[in-house]
Coordinates of C-alpha atoms and ligand atoms in Angstrom, one line a residue:
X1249 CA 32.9 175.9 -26.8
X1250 CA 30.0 177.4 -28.3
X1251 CA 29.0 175.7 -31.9
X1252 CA 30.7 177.5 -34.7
X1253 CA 29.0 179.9 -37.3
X1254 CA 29.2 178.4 -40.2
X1255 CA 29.9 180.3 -43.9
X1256 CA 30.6 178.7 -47.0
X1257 CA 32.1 175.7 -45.2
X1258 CA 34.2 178.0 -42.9
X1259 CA 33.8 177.2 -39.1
X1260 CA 33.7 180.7 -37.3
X1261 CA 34.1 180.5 -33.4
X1262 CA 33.4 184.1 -32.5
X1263 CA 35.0 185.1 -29.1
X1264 CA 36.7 181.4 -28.6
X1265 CA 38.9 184.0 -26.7
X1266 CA 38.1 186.0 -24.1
X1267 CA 40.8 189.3 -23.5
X1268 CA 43.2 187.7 -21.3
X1269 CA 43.7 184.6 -23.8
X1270 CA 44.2 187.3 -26.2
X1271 CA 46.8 189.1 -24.3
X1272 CA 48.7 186.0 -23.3
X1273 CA 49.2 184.6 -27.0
X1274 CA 50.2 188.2 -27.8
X1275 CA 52.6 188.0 -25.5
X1276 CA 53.8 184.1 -26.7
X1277 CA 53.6 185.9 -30.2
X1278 CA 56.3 188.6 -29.5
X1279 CA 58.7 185.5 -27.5
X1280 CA 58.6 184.2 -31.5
X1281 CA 58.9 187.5 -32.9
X1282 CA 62.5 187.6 -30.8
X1283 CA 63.7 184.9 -32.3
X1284 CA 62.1 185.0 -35.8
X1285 CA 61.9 188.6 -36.7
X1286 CA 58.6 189.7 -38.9
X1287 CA 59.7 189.9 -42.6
X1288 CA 58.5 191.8 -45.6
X1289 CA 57.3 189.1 -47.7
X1290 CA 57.8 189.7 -51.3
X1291 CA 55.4 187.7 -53.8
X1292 CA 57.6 185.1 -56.5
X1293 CA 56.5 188.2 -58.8
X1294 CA 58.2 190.7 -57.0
X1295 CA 55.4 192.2 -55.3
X1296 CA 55.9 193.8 -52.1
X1297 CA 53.1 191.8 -49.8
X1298 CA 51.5 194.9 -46.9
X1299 CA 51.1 192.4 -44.0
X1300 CA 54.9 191.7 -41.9
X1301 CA 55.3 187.8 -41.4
X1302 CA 57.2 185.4 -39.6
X1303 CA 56.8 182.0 -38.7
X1304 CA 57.0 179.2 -35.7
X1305 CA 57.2 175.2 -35.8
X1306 CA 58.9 172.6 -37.7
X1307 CA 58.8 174.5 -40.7
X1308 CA 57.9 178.3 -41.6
X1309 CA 56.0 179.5 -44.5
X1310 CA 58.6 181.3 -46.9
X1311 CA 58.0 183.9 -50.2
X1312 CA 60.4 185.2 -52.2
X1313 CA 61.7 185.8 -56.0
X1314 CA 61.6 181.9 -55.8
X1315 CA 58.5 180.8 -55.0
X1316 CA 55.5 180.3 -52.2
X1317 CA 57.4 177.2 -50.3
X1318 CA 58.0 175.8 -46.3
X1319 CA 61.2 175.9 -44.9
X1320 CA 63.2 174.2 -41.8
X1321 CA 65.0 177.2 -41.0
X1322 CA 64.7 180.9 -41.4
X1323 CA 66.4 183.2 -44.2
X1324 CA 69.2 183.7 -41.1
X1325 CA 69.8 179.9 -42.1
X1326 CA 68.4 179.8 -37.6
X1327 CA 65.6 177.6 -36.6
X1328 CA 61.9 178.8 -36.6
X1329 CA 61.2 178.9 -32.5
X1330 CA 58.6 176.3 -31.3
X1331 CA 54.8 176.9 -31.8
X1332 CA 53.3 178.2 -28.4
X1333 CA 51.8 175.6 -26.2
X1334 CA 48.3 177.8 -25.6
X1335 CA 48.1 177.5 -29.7
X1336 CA 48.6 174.1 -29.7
X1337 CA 46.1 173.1 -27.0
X1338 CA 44.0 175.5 -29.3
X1339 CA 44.0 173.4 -32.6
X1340 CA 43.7 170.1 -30.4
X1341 CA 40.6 171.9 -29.0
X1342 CA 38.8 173.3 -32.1
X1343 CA 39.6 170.3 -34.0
X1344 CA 40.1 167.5 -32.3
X1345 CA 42.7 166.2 -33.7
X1346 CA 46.1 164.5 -32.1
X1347 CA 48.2 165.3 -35.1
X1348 CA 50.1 168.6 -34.0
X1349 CA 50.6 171.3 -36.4
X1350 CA 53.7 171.7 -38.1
X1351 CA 53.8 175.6 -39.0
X1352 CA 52.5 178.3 -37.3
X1353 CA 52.4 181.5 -39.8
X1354 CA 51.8 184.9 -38.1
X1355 CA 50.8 188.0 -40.1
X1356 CA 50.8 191.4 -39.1
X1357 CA 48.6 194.0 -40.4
X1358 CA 49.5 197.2 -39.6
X1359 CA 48.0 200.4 -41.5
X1360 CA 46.7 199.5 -44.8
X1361 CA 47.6 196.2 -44.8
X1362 CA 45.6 193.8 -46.6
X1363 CA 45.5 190.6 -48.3
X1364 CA 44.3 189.7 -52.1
X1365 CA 42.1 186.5 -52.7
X1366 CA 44.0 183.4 -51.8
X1367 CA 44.0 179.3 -51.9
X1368 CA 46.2 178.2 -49.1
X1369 CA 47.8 175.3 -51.2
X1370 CA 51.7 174.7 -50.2
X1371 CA 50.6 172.3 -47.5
X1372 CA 50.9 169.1 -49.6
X1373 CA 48.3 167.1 -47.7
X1374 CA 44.8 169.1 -48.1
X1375 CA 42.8 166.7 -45.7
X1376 CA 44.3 168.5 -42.6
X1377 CA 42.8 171.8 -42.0
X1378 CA 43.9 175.2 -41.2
X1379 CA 42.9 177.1 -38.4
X1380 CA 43.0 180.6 -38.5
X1381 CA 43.5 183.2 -34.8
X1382 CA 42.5 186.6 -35.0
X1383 CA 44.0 189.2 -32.7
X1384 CA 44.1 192.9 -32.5
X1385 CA 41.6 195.3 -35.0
X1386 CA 38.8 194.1 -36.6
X1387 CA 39.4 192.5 -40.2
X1388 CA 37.0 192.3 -43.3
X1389 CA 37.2 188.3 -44.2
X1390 CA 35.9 187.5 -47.7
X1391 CA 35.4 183.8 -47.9
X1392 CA 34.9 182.4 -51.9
X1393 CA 35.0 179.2 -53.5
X1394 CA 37.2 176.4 -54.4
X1395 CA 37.8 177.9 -57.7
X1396 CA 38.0 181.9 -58.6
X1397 CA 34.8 183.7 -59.3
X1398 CA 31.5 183.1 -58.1
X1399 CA 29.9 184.7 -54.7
X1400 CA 31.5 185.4 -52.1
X1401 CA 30.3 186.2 -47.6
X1402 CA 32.5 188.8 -45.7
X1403 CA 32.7 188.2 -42.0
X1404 CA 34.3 190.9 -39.4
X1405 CA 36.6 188.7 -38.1
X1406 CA 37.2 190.3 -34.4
X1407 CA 40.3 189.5 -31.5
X1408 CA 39.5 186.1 -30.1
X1409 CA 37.4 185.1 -33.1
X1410 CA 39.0 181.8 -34.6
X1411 CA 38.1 180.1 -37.9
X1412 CA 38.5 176.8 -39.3
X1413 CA 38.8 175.9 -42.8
X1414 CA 38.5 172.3 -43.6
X1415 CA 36.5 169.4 -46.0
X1416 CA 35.5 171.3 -49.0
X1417 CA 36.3 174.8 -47.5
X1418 CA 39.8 173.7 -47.3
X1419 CA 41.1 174.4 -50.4
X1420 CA 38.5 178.3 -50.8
X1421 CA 39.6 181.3 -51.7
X1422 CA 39.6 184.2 -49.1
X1423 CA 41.3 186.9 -48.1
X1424 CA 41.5 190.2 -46.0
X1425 CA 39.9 193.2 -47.8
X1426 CA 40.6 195.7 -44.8
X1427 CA 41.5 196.3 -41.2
X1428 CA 39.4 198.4 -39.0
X1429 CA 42.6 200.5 -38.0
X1430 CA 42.6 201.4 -34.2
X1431 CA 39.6 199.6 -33.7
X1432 CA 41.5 197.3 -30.5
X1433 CA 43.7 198.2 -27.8
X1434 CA 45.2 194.6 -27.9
X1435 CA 48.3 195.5 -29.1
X1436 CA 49.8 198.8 -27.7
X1437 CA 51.0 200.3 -31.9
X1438 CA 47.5 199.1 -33.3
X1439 CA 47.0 196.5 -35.6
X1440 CA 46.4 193.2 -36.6
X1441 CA 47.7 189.5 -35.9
X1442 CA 46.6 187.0 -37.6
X1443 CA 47.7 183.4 -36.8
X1444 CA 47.4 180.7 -39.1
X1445 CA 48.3 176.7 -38.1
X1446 CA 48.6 174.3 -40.7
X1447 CA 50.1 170.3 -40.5
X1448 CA 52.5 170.4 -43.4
X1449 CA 53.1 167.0 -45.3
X1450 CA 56.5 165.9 -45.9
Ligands
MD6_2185 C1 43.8 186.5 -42.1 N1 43.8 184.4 -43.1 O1 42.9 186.3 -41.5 C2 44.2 185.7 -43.3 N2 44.0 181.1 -44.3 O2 44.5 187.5 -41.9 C3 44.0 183.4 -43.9 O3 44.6 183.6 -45.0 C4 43.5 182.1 -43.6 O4 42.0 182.9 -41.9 C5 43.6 179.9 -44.0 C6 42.6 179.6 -43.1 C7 42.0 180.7 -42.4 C8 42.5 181.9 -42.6
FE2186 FE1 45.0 181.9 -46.1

């Protein structure tokens, strides 16, 4: 493992993954997909949220008309499915940690999707950090600051590329300004998967 680029705190590990790690976590991604369907997330505001999400692990990340929140089972009332080993080994790699993750949240970006400035704050527990797969087209990252406002870097985040946002980054804004649509043949409709794995107190 090459040392990471590092941008306002963010770790960036371009190419942690060469094509055929990519193609084997897409193909762990869609074993979770059959058994926790993508959703349209809808925002506590009623906002219709672009990206398509579902969720693997102990508990899965959950929006709706009341409120950003984890949950032990899926709207179906089912279990989320376990998190893929290969993602696993991947967090105990890039961070060295033997505390497992508790959620893995996958996004889907497919034409147009993006996603506005963010915290990721639902955790509980803000001393673990989240690490962040990209798969698929490329994908405008804007990384910010711990509070709104104030300059911000934008990275192409590229399939293989992982991130890892901890200490003071933990708690930054970013978000996904656009996707490079068509830009990989990863996966065979176009489009983006972006994995995010998170230890979730409580
Ligand atoms: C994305 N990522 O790359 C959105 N969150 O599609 C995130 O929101 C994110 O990349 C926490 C840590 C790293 C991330
Ligand atoms: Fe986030």
């Amino acid at each position: 493992m090459s040392s990471p680029l590092r941008v306002k705190g963010f770790q960036i590990f371009a190419e942690y993954l060469d094509r055929a790690a990519c193609d084997a976590l897409v193909h762990d991604l869609r074993d979770v997909a059959r058994v926790a369907p993508f959703r349209v997330p809808v925002t506590p505001s009623g906002k219709v949220m672009s990206v398509r999400m579902t969720s693997a692990g102990r508990v899965g990340w959950i929006t709706d008309q009341k409120g950003y929140r984890y949950e032990s089972v899926q709207p179906s009332g089912a279990p989320w499915p376990p998190v893929p080993v290969r993602l696993l080994e991947l967090w105990r790699d890039v961070t060295g940690l033997t505390r497992d993750p508790d959620c893995c949240l996958v996004n889907y970006y497919g034409e147009g999707a993006k996603m506005g400035l963010h915290q990721d704050k639902d955790e509980g527990d803000f001393d673990w950090p989240v690490v962040s797969v990209s798969l698929g087209d490329e994908a405008l990252f804007r990384m910010g600051n711990p509070t709104r406002g104030g300059s911000t870097d934008s990275v192409w985040l590229k399939s293989g590329d992982v991130v890892v946002m901890g200490g003071a980054a933990r708690l930054a804004y970013h978000g996904i300004d656009r996707v490079r649509f068509g830009s990989s043949n990863l996966l065979k409709d176009g489009g983006r998967i972006n994995v995010t794995l998170r230890v979730v107190a409580g």
